Amino acid sequence: MYALMDEIRESTVDMRTVFCNVLLSLARENKDICLLDADLMGAMGTKPFLKEFPERTFDCGIQEANMFGVAAGLSVTGKIPFAHTFAVFASRRALDQIYLSCAYAGQNVKIIGSDCGIHAALNGGTHMAIDDMGIFRAVPEMTVIEPTDNAMLEALLPQVAAVYGCFYLRLVRRTTPDVYMPGSEFTIGKANILKEGEAATIIANGYCVSQALLAEKRLKAEGISVGVIDCFTLKPLDERAIIQAAQKTGNIITVENHNTKNGLGSAVAEVLCEHSPARLSRLGFIDRFGEVGKRDELAGAMGINADAIYSAVKKSLE
Amino acid sequence: MLKNNEKIQLDLFAAAIRCETLKSIAAIGIGHIGGSLSIAELLAVLYQRVMDIDPHDPKKEDRDYFVCSKGHAGPAVYSTLALRGYFPLQELSTLNQLGTSLPSHCDMRKTVGIDMTTGSLGQGASAACGIALGNRLKWLDNYTFALFGDGELQEGQIWESMMFSAHHHLNHLICFVDKNNLQIDGTTDEICSLGDLKAKFQAFGIFVQEIDGHDTREIYLAILTAKQKNCPSVIILNTIKGRGVSIFENKPSNHNAEVSKEILELGLNEQAEIIKELECAANVCANG
Ligand SMILES: Cc1ncc(C[n+]2csc(CCOP(=O)(O)OP(=O)(O)O)c2C)c(N)n1
């Protein structure tokens, strides 16, 4: 069971801190858990893991292709490797290794991609992964997850470690808005129906869930009731939740911190077309590259913040 | 050191690998024959003599591992596995047929005895590092063997993995280079020359030996020598692509070639000659 925070506020804790702490506690219980990185341990805040488990930590240096291959080999011997790099490099530079040595080979590799989309902020367009979810969604047998906030990451990480198979986890390094109460529980593959509504349903993931909830509040104050679904598992997709929303409101708005091509918007469109056609508006990066800026400025510029969602819902009702 | 009759047994095994490989590729008519024929002696030494493996317990935890990074040499590996009893020899004729457990490129999910999936060149090198590392973490003292093509060395990932293996002192990792000097589009020298390979690997912190890759005695000795070192090893095998079948030997067109009934017969006859000579020599050994 999960519960929403009474009010959405920026977290006071970096997501990377939660990642490292939870992984540490898992590693204390399970000697097979290993951590790999490609010279971004400092950036990802995982030095405490290195300190406690030096023999199970492999900072491979700046060689992402080799790192995911080594992770696959470790998995062959029964280890559970978590391999981190920025999402851009995991999805683009090492895709062939992740596809073949990890996924096709049936291994148990946990791919951690950080600094997704607007969270890359001042690193700019070169470092802004807005295609990673779409890329990994296309890899058979890969589970693709974007934890919405710290509470969700804390709840999901043990499941990711416990379930055999390749997972892609799209993480934030710094802070992100807290949406869920600490101690909330989540089921991989099951979307969270956060609000029920009549006029439209907003389907969001990642940072955009907080924005959807903020937009919903404003719309509600104006007497417009909209539903909000947190679709944190992109694959396997909770098709039932999407179909039910389409049947209920017939008006779907997707919003993602990602290119609308191949991401959540595409995935939802596929379900709607096949099962339950409905009006669909997709918010996200519209076939454009990322750019440099502060996170919330970028959210505005890309049209994925609460204001943009509010406007999109209004427009859909015209 | 191998005794003469021990060497002869390995050479006979290599000849059997070549025969089975020819037959399995001939069953579908076309396949990666050149780079399969060049590694028969290596496979014979590894699977018949060196590797701690059990065909009846293919996943034995402390076994030695073999990663065929040049995954297109699958047909030769499958022949070796079948000859060692991992699965019936008859299965070899299903090579590349729809639904087979023996696909063109090595696939650990499909074939009993295959330790790693390969086919995208360069990747097996990193996987082999990971396997060696994982086994060391488990306090096992088994060995991981990996085979690269020489063309494959043009992949950057190979060099990433070599840097990694030396840094982590993976002394139970022994890699081979099938230096047959050919890739698909020509010789490695024509396409993108490898330069002084020995010096390159050495500069990465690897212990390097260069030997005749068709001499089972040299291969065996080189592996024993590599096992004495406390760093990763590379053994450069000077080989002939298409070795053992005259119409294929050293022909740039032999990478993925037709093996017709006539070619099969020719190849089997040539191998039969070799086998006859080896058996004669074996008799001489046996009778003093
Ligand atoms: C990454 C990648 N690029 C290209 C290929 C296609 N390919 C298969 S075999 C081969 C040539 C390999 O040459 P070499 O490594 O020398 O092997 P050998 O000649 O011994 O068969 C190529 C280019 C591939 N399998 N993987």
Short mmCIF file of N, CA and C in Angstrom, two decimals, chain A residues 178-286:
data_model
loop_
_atom_site.label_atom_id
_atom_site.label_comp_id
_atom_site.label_asym_id
_atom_site.label_seq_id
_atom_site.Cartn_x
_atom_site.Cartn_y
_atom_site.Cartn_z
N ASP A 178 9.01 14.94 -3.41
CA ASP A 178 8.46 13.77 -2.70
C ASP A 178 6.97 13.67 -3.00
N VAL A 179 6.57 12.53 -3.47
CA VAL A 179 5.16 12.30 -3.81
C VAL A 179 4.52 11.35 -2.80
N TYR A 180 5.29 10.32 -2.42
CA TYR A 180 4.74 9.26 -1.56
C TYR A 180 5.26 9.38 -0.13
N MET A 181 4.42 8.91 0.79
CA MET A 181 4.83 8.84 2.20
C MET A 181 5.92 7.78 2.34
N PRO A 182 6.86 8.03 3.22
CA PRO A 182 7.87 6.99 3.49
C PRO A 182 7.17 5.70 3.92
N GLY A 183 7.74 4.58 3.54
CA GLY A 183 7.15 3.30 3.93
C GLY A 183 6.10 2.80 2.96
N SER A 184 5.80 3.57 1.92
CA SER A 184 4.83 3.12 0.92
C SER A 184 5.34 1.88 0.21
N GLU A 185 4.42 1.07 -0.28
CA GLU A 185 4.81 -0.14 -1.01
C GLU A 185 4.25 -0.10 -2.42
N PHE A 186 4.97 -0.72 -3.33
CA PHE A 186 4.58 -0.67 -4.75
C PHE A 186 4.80 -2.03 -5.39
N THR A 187 4.03 -2.30 -6.42
CA THR A 187 4.18 -3.56 -7.14
C THR A 187 4.69 -3.25 -8.54
N ILE A 188 5.82 -3.84 -8.89
CA ILE A 188 6.38 -3.63 -10.24
C ILE A 188 5.36 -4.11 -11.27
N GLY A 189 5.11 -3.28 -12.25
CA GLY A 189 4.17 -3.66 -13.30
C GLY A 189 2.74 -3.23 -13.03
N LYS A 190 2.51 -2.64 -11.85
CA LYS A 190 1.16 -2.19 -11.52
C LYS A 190 1.18 -0.68 -11.34
N ALA A 191 0.43 0.02 -12.18
CA ALA A 191 0.42 1.48 -12.11
C ALA A 191 -0.37 1.92 -10.88
N ASN A 192 -0.01 3.09 -10.36
CA ASN A 192 -0.72 3.62 -9.20
C ASN A 192 -1.79 4.61 -9.66
N ILE A 193 -3.02 4.31 -9.29
CA ILE A 193 -4.10 5.25 -9.63
C ILE A 193 -4.20 6.22 -8.46
N LEU A 194 -3.63 7.41 -8.67
CA LEU A 194 -3.49 8.36 -7.56
C LEU A 194 -4.74 9.20 -7.37
N LYS A 195 -5.40 9.51 -8.47
CA LYS A 195 -6.63 10.30 -8.41
C LYS A 195 -7.62 9.74 -9.42
N GLU A 196 -8.86 9.69 -9.02
CA GLU A 196 -9.91 9.29 -9.96
C GLU A 196 -10.56 10.59 -10.46
N GLY A 197 -10.91 10.62 -11.75
CA GLY A 197 -11.54 11.83 -12.27
C GLY A 197 -12.44 11.51 -13.44
N GLU A 198 -13.17 12.50 -13.90
CA GLU A 198 -14.17 12.28 -14.96
C GLU A 198 -13.76 12.92 -16.28
N ALA A 199 -13.12 14.10 -16.21
CA ALA A 199 -12.92 14.88 -17.44
C ALA A 199 -11.73 14.39 -18.26
N ALA A 200 -10.73 13.90 -17.59
CA ALA A 200 -9.50 13.47 -18.29
C ALA A 200 -8.68 12.63 -17.33
N THR A 201 -7.74 11.86 -17.88
CA THR A 201 -6.78 11.15 -17.03
C THR A 201 -5.38 11.52 -17.46
N ILE A 202 -4.60 11.96 -16.48
CA ILE A 202 -3.19 12.26 -16.76
C ILE A 202 -2.38 11.03 -16.40
N ILE A 203 -1.62 10.53 -17.36
CA ILE A 203 -0.73 9.40 -17.09
C ILE A 203 0.70 9.92 -17.15
N ALA A 204 1.40 9.76 -16.04
CA ALA A 204 2.73 10.37 -15.95
C ALA A 204 3.71 9.39 -15.35
N ASN A 205 5.00 9.73 -15.47
CA ASN A 205 6.01 9.00 -14.71
C ASN A 205 7.13 9.95 -14.31
N GLY A 206 7.94 9.49 -13.36
CA GLY A 206 9.08 10.27 -12.89
C GLY A 206 8.68 11.61 -12.30
N TYR A 207 9.49 12.60 -12.61
CA TYR A 207 9.27 13.97 -12.13
C TYR A 207 7.86 14.45 -12.46
N CYS A 208 7.32 14.02 -13.56
CA CYS A 208 6.05 14.55 -14.06
C CYS A 208 4.86 14.11 -13.21
N VAL A 209 5.05 13.10 -12.37
CA VAL A 209 3.94 12.69 -11.50
C VAL A 209 3.63 13.82 -10.52
N SER A 210 4.66 14.41 -9.97
CA SER A 210 4.43 15.52 -9.03
C SER A 210 3.73 16.67 -9.73
N GLN A 211 4.14 16.91 -10.96
CA GLN A 211 3.55 18.01 -11.73
C GLN A 211 2.09 17.72 -12.07
N ALA A 212 1.82 16.47 -12.35
CA ALA A 212 0.44 16.08 -12.67
C ALA A 212 -0.46 16.29 -11.45
N LEU A 213 0.08 15.94 -10.27
CA LEU A 213 -0.71 16.11 -9.05
C LEU A 213 -0.96 17.59 -8.76
N LEU A 214 0.04 18.42 -9.02
CA LEU A 214 -0.14 19.86 -8.81
C LEU A 214 -1.19 20.42 -9.77
N ALA A 215 -1.13 19.96 -11.02
CA ALA A 215 -2.10 20.42 -12.01
C ALA A 215 -3.50 19.95 -11.62
N GLU A 216 -3.57 18.72 -11.17
CA GLU A 216 -4.89 18.16 -10.78
C GLU A 216 -5.53 19.01 -9.69
N LYS A 217 -4.70 19.46 -8.75
CA LYS A 217 -5.22 20.25 -7.63
C LYS A 217 -5.84 21.56 -8.13
N ARG A 218 -5.11 22.18 -9.05
CA ARG A 218 -5.61 23.46 -9.59
C ARG A 218 -6.90 23.26 -10.37
N LEU A 219 -6.93 22.18 -11.14
CA LEU A 219 -8.12 21.92 -11.96
C LEU A 219 -9.31 21.60 -11.06
N LYS A 220 -9.02 20.88 -10.00
CA LYS A 220 -10.09 20.51 -9.07
C LYS A 220 -10.69 21.76 -8.44
N ALA A 221 -9.82 22.71 -8.11
CA ALA A 221 -10.29 23.96 -7.53
C ALA A 221 -11.22 24.69 -8.48
N GLU A 222 -11.03 24.42 -9.78
CA GLU A 222 -11.92 25.05 -10.78
C GLU A 222 -13.11 24.17 -11.10
N GLY A 223 -13.20 23.07 -10.37
CA GLY A 223 -14.35 22.18 -10.59
C GLY A 223 -14.15 21.17 -11.69
N ILE A 224 -12.89 21.02 -12.15
CA ILE A 224 -12.63 20.03 -13.21
C ILE A 224 -11.98 18.82 -12.55
N SER A 225 -12.64 17.68 -12.68
CA SER A 225 -12.09 16.50 -12.00
C SER A 225 -11.29 15.65 -12.99
N VAL A 226 -10.01 15.49 -12.70
CA VAL A 226 -9.17 14.66 -13.58
C VAL A 226 -8.51 13.55 -12.77
N GLY A 227 -8.28 12.44 -13.43
CA GLY A 227 -7.57 11.33 -12.81
C GLY A 227 -6.07 11.48 -13.00
N VAL A 228 -5.29 10.87 -12.11
CA VAL A 228 -3.83 10.86 -12.26
C VAL A 228 -3.33 9.43 -12.04
N ILE A 229 -2.57 8.96 -13.00
CA ILE A 229 -1.98 7.62 -12.87
C ILE A 229 -0.47 7.75 -12.91
N ASP A 230 0.19 7.11 -11.94
CA ASP A 230 1.65 7.05 -11.94
C ASP A 230 2.07 5.73 -12.59
N CYS A 231 2.60 5.86 -13.80
CA CYS A 231 2.96 4.66 -14.56
C CYS A 231 4.47 4.44 -14.44
N PHE A 232 4.92 4.11 -13.23
CA PHE A 232 6.37 4.05 -12.98
C PHE A 232 7.04 2.85 -13.64
N THR A 233 6.26 1.82 -13.95
CA THR A 233 6.84 0.71 -14.71
C THR A 233 6.44 0.91 -16.17
N LEU A 234 7.42 1.20 -17.00
CA LEU A 234 7.09 1.38 -18.42
C LEU A 234 6.96 0.02 -19.10
N LYS A 235 7.72 -0.95 -18.60
CA LYS A 235 7.59 -2.31 -19.12
C LYS A 235 7.86 -3.31 -18.01
N PRO A 236 7.00 -4.27 -17.74
CA PRO A 236 5.70 -4.48 -18.39
C PRO A 236 4.69 -3.38 -18.02
N LEU A 237 3.99 -2.91 -19.01
CA LEU A 237 3.06 -1.79 -18.85
C LEU A 237 1.74 -2.30 -18.27
N ASP A 238 1.18 -1.52 -17.37
CA ASP A 238 -0.12 -1.88 -16.78
C ASP A 238 -1.23 -1.47 -17.77
N GLU A 239 -1.47 -2.35 -18.72
CA GLU A 239 -2.42 -2.01 -19.79
C GLU A 239 -3.83 -1.84 -19.23
N ARG A 240 -4.15 -2.64 -18.24
CA ARG A 240 -5.51 -2.59 -17.69
C ARG A 240 -5.84 -1.21 -17.14
N ALA A 241 -4.89 -0.65 -16.41
CA ALA A 241 -5.13 0.67 -15.82
C ALA A 241 -5.36 1.71 -16.92
N ILE A 242 -4.60 1.57 -18.01
CA ILE A 242 -4.74 2.53 -19.11
C ILE A 242 -6.09 2.36 -19.81
N ILE A 243 -6.46 1.12 -20.05
CA ILE A 243 -7.74 0.86 -20.73
C ILE A 243 -8.91 1.35 -19.87
N GLN A 244 -8.83 1.08 -18.59
CA GLN A 244 -9.91 1.52 -17.70
C GLN A 244 -10.04 3.05 -17.71
N ALA A 245 -8.88 3.72 -17.70
CA ALA A 245 -8.91 5.19 -17.72
C ALA A 245 -9.52 5.67 -19.02
N ALA A 246 -9.15 5.02 -20.12
CA ALA A 246 -9.67 5.43 -21.42
C ALA A 246 -11.18 5.24 -21.46
N GLN A 247 -11.63 4.14 -20.88
CA GLN A 247 -13.07 3.87 -20.89
C GLN A 247 -13.82 4.86 -20.00
N LYS A 248 -13.15 5.26 -18.95
CA LYS A 248 -13.82 6.15 -18.00
C LYS A 248 -13.89 7.59 -18.50
N THR A 249 -12.74 8.10 -18.96
CA THR A 249 -12.71 9.53 -19.32
C THR A 249 -12.63 9.77 -20.82
N GLY A 250 -12.16 8.80 -21.56
CA GLY A 250 -12.03 8.97 -23.02
C GLY A 250 -11.07 10.09 -23.40
N ASN A 251 -10.29 10.55 -22.46
CA ASN A 251 -9.44 11.72 -22.68
C ASN A 251 -8.15 11.55 -21.88
N ILE A 252 -7.10 11.18 -22.58
CA ILE A 252 -5.85 10.84 -21.90
C ILE A 252 -4.78 11.89 -22.21
N ILE A 253 -4.06 12.28 -21.18
CA ILE A 253 -2.91 13.17 -21.37
C ILE A 253 -1.68 12.45 -20.78
N THR A 254 -0.71 12.19 -21.60
CA THR A 254 0.52 11.58 -21.06
C THR A 254 1.55 12.69 -20.88
N VAL A 255 2.37 12.52 -19.86
CA VAL A 255 3.43 13.51 -19.63
C VAL A 255 4.66 12.81 -19.10
N GLU A 256 5.77 13.09 -19.76
CA GLU A 256 7.01 12.38 -19.45
C GLU A 256 8.21 13.29 -19.62
N ASN A 257 9.23 12.99 -18.86
CA ASN A 257 10.52 13.71 -18.92
C ASN A 257 11.39 12.96 -19.93
N HIS A 258 10.94 12.94 -21.18
CA HIS A 258 11.51 12.02 -22.18
C HIS A 258 10.93 12.43 -23.52
N ASN A 259 11.58 12.00 -24.56
CA ASN A 259 11.03 12.19 -25.91
C ASN A 259 9.66 11.51 -25.99
N THR A 260 8.68 12.19 -26.59
CA THR A 260 7.36 11.55 -26.70
C THR A 260 7.40 10.37 -27.66
N LYS A 261 8.41 10.37 -28.53
CA LYS A 261 8.55 9.24 -29.43
C LYS A 261 9.21 8.09 -28.67
N ASN A 262 8.55 6.99 -28.57
CA ASN A 262 9.07 5.76 -27.95
C ASN A 262 8.97 5.68 -26.44
N GLY A 263 8.55 6.76 -25.81
CA GLY A 263 8.48 6.74 -24.36
C GLY A 263 7.08 6.38 -23.89
N LEU A 264 6.71 6.98 -22.76
CA LEU A 264 5.41 6.67 -22.15
C LEU A 264 4.25 7.00 -23.10
N GLY A 265 4.36 8.17 -23.77
CA GLY A 265 3.28 8.57 -24.68
C GLY A 265 3.07 7.55 -25.77
N SER A 266 4.16 7.06 -26.33
CA SER A 266 4.05 6.05 -27.38
C SER A 266 3.46 4.76 -26.83
N ALA A 267 3.93 4.38 -25.65
CA ALA A 267 3.47 3.12 -25.07
C ALA A 267 1.97 3.18 -24.80
N VAL A 268 1.52 4.32 -24.27
CA VAL A 268 0.09 4.47 -23.99
C VAL A 268 -0.71 4.49 -25.30
N ALA A 269 -0.16 5.18 -26.30
CA ALA A 269 -0.85 5.25 -27.59
C ALA A 269 -1.04 3.85 -28.17
N GLU A 270 -0.05 3.02 -28.01
CA GLU A 270 -0.16 1.64 -28.53
C GLU A 270 -1.32 0.91 -27.87
N VAL A 271 -1.43 1.08 -26.56
CA VAL A 271 -2.50 0.38 -25.83
C VAL A 271 -3.86 0.93 -26.25
N LEU A 272 -3.95 2.25 -26.36
CA LEU A 272 -5.23 2.85 -26.73
C LEU A 272 -5.65 2.39 -28.12
N CYS A 273 -4.74 2.43 -29.07
CA CYS A 273 -5.08 2.05 -30.45
C CYS A 273 -5.54 0.61 -30.52
N GLU A 274 -4.86 -0.24 -29.75
CA GLU A 274 -5.20 -1.66 -29.84
C GLU A 274 -6.46 -2.03 -29.09
N HIS A 275 -6.71 -1.34 -27.98
CA HIS A 275 -7.76 -1.83 -27.09
C HIS A 275 -8.92 -0.87 -26.86
N SER A 276 -8.63 0.42 -26.83
CA SER A 276 -9.70 1.32 -26.40
C SER A 276 -9.40 2.74 -26.86
N PRO A 277 -9.64 3.02 -28.12
CA PRO A 277 -9.30 4.35 -28.66
C PRO A 277 -9.89 5.47 -27.80
N ALA A 278 -9.07 6.48 -27.58
CA ALA A 278 -9.51 7.64 -26.79
C ALA A 278 -8.74 8.85 -27.29
N ARG A 279 -9.19 10.01 -26.90
CA ARG A 279 -8.44 11.22 -27.24
C ARG A 279 -7.11 11.18 -26.49
N LEU A 280 -6.02 11.53 -27.17
CA LEU A 280 -4.71 11.45 -26.52
C LEU A 280 -3.90 12.71 -26.79
N SER A 281 -3.38 13.33 -25.73
CA SER A 281 -2.41 14.43 -25.90
C SER A 281 -1.13 14.01 -25.21
N ARG A 282 -0.01 14.17 -25.89
CA ARG A 282 1.27 13.72 -25.31
C ARG A 282 2.16 14.91 -25.00
N LEU A 283 2.58 15.01 -23.76
CA LEU A 283 3.53 16.05 -23.37
C LEU A 283 4.88 15.40 -23.09
N GLY A 284 5.91 16.09 -23.48
CA GLY A 284 7.27 15.58 -23.29
C GLY A 284 8.19 16.33 -24.21
N PHE A 285 9.38 15.85 -24.41
CA PHE A 285 10.28 16.44 -25.41
C PHE A 285 9.70 16.04 -26.77
N ILE A 286 9.35 17.06 -27.56
CA ILE A 286 8.72 16.76 -28.84
C ILE A 286 9.82 16.69 -29.91
#
